[in-house]
Amino acid sequence: MISEKIILGIDPGTTIMGFGIISIKKSKMEMISIHELILKKYPNHETKLKYIFDKTLALIDEFHPDEVALEAPFYGKNVQSMLKLGRAQGVAMAASLYRNIPITEYSPKKIKMAITGNGNASKEQVAGMLQNLLNLKDFPTKYLDASDGLAVAVCHHFNSGSTAETKSYSGWESFLKQNPDRLK
């Protein structure tokens, strides 16, 4: 029986990427850490992707999560933005799979619904509810992208055992079996 589970939540982004790490002991949830990776200072998309991969590996190596949860990119009007977000998510997924950490994706609506009960909640509402759920006096970051990463981790905890509207992969073989269209 597992006495503690650590979950790394990631909100992929190409300007700011948010990470939140929680610990579950018995059924008590506690925030371990919250981070953001500021990427707007880097000169090109390829450099940003390298830093996303490196930071994800560094967080995995430091905190040893049992599972990684990611926010799935949402469809917007700008196809180029969607493509860049998908690449950011893919690099974070690759880093997790490289360390053999199982990953699960959640849609933005599912995350907001799990945290606030409202799939259309604002980022501020999500951060406020996280502050309440985790008994935080002050929210430890000014970046809502970081709180979104934390929200993904909490959503994953709340949805443990549920597979509705999520995709889980335990490694590259699992990913390829569930996504044969991505194999060329």
PDB file of N, CA, C and O in Angstrom, residues 10-12 70-75 82 85 89 104-108 111 152 165:
ATOM      1  N   ILE A  10       1.191  20.077 -14.784  1.00  0.00           N
ATOM      2  CA  ILE A  10       1.844  20.987 -15.727  1.00  0.00           C
ATOM      3  C   ILE A  10       0.793  21.685 -16.581  1.00  0.00           C
ATOM      4  O   ILE A  10      -0.069  21.047 -17.175  1.00  0.00           O
ATOM      5  N   ASP A  11       0.915  23.017 -16.643  1.00  0.00           N
ATOM      6  CA  ASP A  11       0.127  23.829 -17.572  1.00  0.00           C
ATOM      7  C   ASP A  11       1.082  24.268 -18.673  1.00  0.00           C
ATOM      8  O   ASP A  11       1.868  25.200 -18.481  1.00  0.00           O
ATOM      9  N   PRO A  12       1.065  23.571 -19.831  1.00  0.00           N
ATOM     10  CA  PRO A  12       2.015  23.905 -20.889  1.00  0.00           C
ATOM     11  C   PRO A  12       1.793  25.305 -21.429  1.00  0.00           C
ATOM     12  O   PRO A  12       0.662  25.772 -21.548  1.00  0.00           O
ATOM     13  N   LEU A  70      -1.159  16.694 -17.143  1.00  0.00           N
ATOM     14  CA  LEU A  70      -0.969  17.846 -18.013  1.00  0.00           C
ATOM     15  C   LEU A  70      -2.303  18.394 -18.483  1.00  0.00           C
ATOM     16  O   LEU A  70      -3.251  17.632 -18.696  1.00  0.00           O
ATOM     17  N   GLU A  71      -2.332  19.705 -18.673  1.00  0.00           N
ATOM     18  CA  GLU A  71      -3.511  20.316 -19.298  1.00  0.00           C
ATOM     19  C   GLU A  71      -3.368  20.134 -20.797  1.00  0.00           C
ATOM     20  O   GLU A  71      -2.326  20.454 -21.381  1.00  0.00           O
ATOM     21  N   ALA A  72      -4.402  19.604 -21.421  1.00  0.00           N
ATOM     22  CA  ALA A  72      -4.407  19.407 -22.869  1.00  0.00           C
ATOM     23  C   ALA A  72      -4.607  20.754 -23.552  1.00  0.00           C
ATOM     24  O   ALA A  72      -5.345  21.601 -23.057  1.00  0.00           O
ATOM     25  N   PRO A  73      -3.937  20.967 -24.693  1.00  0.00           N
ATOM     26  CA  PRO A  73      -4.154  22.224 -25.417  1.00  0.00           C
ATOM     27  C   PRO A  73      -5.606  22.334 -25.856  1.00  0.00           C
ATOM     28  O   PRO A  73      -6.240  21.331 -26.174  1.00  0.00           O
ATOM     29  N   PHE A  74      -6.128  23.541 -25.816  1.00  0.00           N
ATOM     30  CA  PHE A  74      -7.503  23.749 -26.253  1.00  0.00           C
ATOM     31  C   PHE A  74      -7.491  24.367 -27.638  1.00  0.00           C
ATOM     32  O   PHE A  74      -6.545  25.050 -28.025  1.00  0.00           O
ATOM     33  N   TYR A  75      -8.546  24.101 -28.394  1.00  0.00           N
ATOM     34  CA  TYR A  75      -8.629  24.622 -29.754  1.00  0.00           C
ATOM     35  C   TYR A  75      -8.995  26.099 -29.712  1.00  0.00           C
ATOM     36  O   TYR A  75      -9.961  26.501 -29.081  1.00  0.00           O
ATOM     37  N   MET A  82      -1.887  27.121 -31.313  1.00  0.00           N
ATOM     38  CA  MET A  82      -2.259  25.761 -30.915  1.00  0.00           C
ATOM     39  C   MET A  82      -1.104  24.789 -31.183  1.00  0.00           C
ATOM     40  O   MET A  82      -0.791  23.939 -30.355  1.00  0.00           O
ATOM     41  N   LEU A  85       1.599  25.354 -28.554  1.00  0.00           N
ATOM     42  CA  LEU A  85       1.186  24.788 -27.261  1.00  0.00           C
ATOM     43  C   LEU A  85       1.278  23.264 -27.279  1.00  0.00           C
ATOM     44  O   LEU A  85       1.697  22.647 -26.302  1.00  0.00           O
ATOM     45  N   GLN A  89       3.474  20.929 -24.805  1.00  0.00           N
ATOM     46  CA  GLN A  89       2.909  19.806 -24.073  1.00  0.00           C
ATOM     47  C   GLN A  89       3.659  18.518 -24.429  1.00  0.00           C
ATOM     48  O   GLN A  89       3.984  17.721 -23.551  1.00  0.00           O
ATOM     49  N   THR A 104      -1.176  11.746 -17.561  1.00  0.00           N
ATOM     50  CA  THR A 104      -2.600  11.839 -17.858  1.00  0.00           C
ATOM     51  C   THR A 104      -2.883  13.261 -18.312  1.00  0.00           C
ATOM     52  O   THR A 104      -2.339  14.212 -17.756  1.00  0.00           O
ATOM     53  N   GLU A 105      -3.736  13.400 -19.338  1.00  0.00           N
ATOM     54  CA  GLU A 105      -4.131  14.711 -19.838  1.00  0.00           C
ATOM     55  C   GLU A 105      -5.547  15.035 -19.378  1.00  0.00           C
ATOM     56  O   GLU A 105      -6.401  14.141 -19.325  1.00  0.00           O
ATOM     57  N   TYR A 106      -5.787  16.317 -19.103  1.00  0.00           N
ATOM     58  CA  TYR A 106      -7.123  16.798 -18.741  1.00  0.00           C
ATOM     59  C   TYR A 106      -7.443  18.037 -19.559  1.00  0.00           C
ATOM     60  O   TYR A 106      -6.579  18.891 -19.757  1.00  0.00           O
ATOM     61  N   SER A 107      -8.683  18.139 -19.975  1.00  0.00           N
ATOM     62  CA  SER A 107      -9.105  19.332 -20.703  1.00  0.00           C
ATOM     63  C   SER A 107      -9.220  20.503 -19.726  1.00  0.00           C
ATOM     64  O   SER A 107      -9.473  20.301 -18.534  1.00  0.00           O
ATOM     65  N   PRO A 108      -9.052  21.740 -20.217  1.00  0.00           N
ATOM     66  CA  PRO A 108      -9.188  22.906 -19.337  1.00  0.00           C
ATOM     67  C   PRO A 108     -10.533  22.943 -18.609  1.00  0.00           C
ATOM     68  O   PRO A 108     -10.587  23.256 -17.417  1.00  0.00           O
ATOM     69  N   ILE A 111     -10.583  20.473 -15.687  1.00  0.00           N
ATOM     70  CA  ILE A 111      -9.777  20.964 -14.568  1.00  0.00           C
ATOM     71  C   ILE A 111     -10.564  22.003 -13.776  1.00  0.00           C
ATOM     72  O   ILE A 111     -10.667  21.927 -12.550  1.00  0.00           O
ATOM     73  N   VAL A 152      -3.994  21.413 -12.187  1.00  0.00           N
ATOM     74  CA  VAL A 152      -3.948  20.151 -12.927  1.00  0.00           C
ATOM     75  C   VAL A 152      -3.610  19.004 -11.976  1.00  0.00           C
ATOM     76  O   VAL A 152      -4.227  17.933 -12.033  1.00  0.00           O
ATOM     77  N   GLU A 165     -12.944  11.413 -20.077  1.00  0.00           N
ATOM     78  CA  GLU A 165     -12.360  12.601 -20.682  1.00  0.00           C
ATOM     79  C   GLU A 165     -10.872  12.781 -20.385  1.00  0.00           C
ATOM     80  O   GLU A 165     -10.368  13.887 -20.351  1.00  0.00           O
TER      81      GLU A 165
END
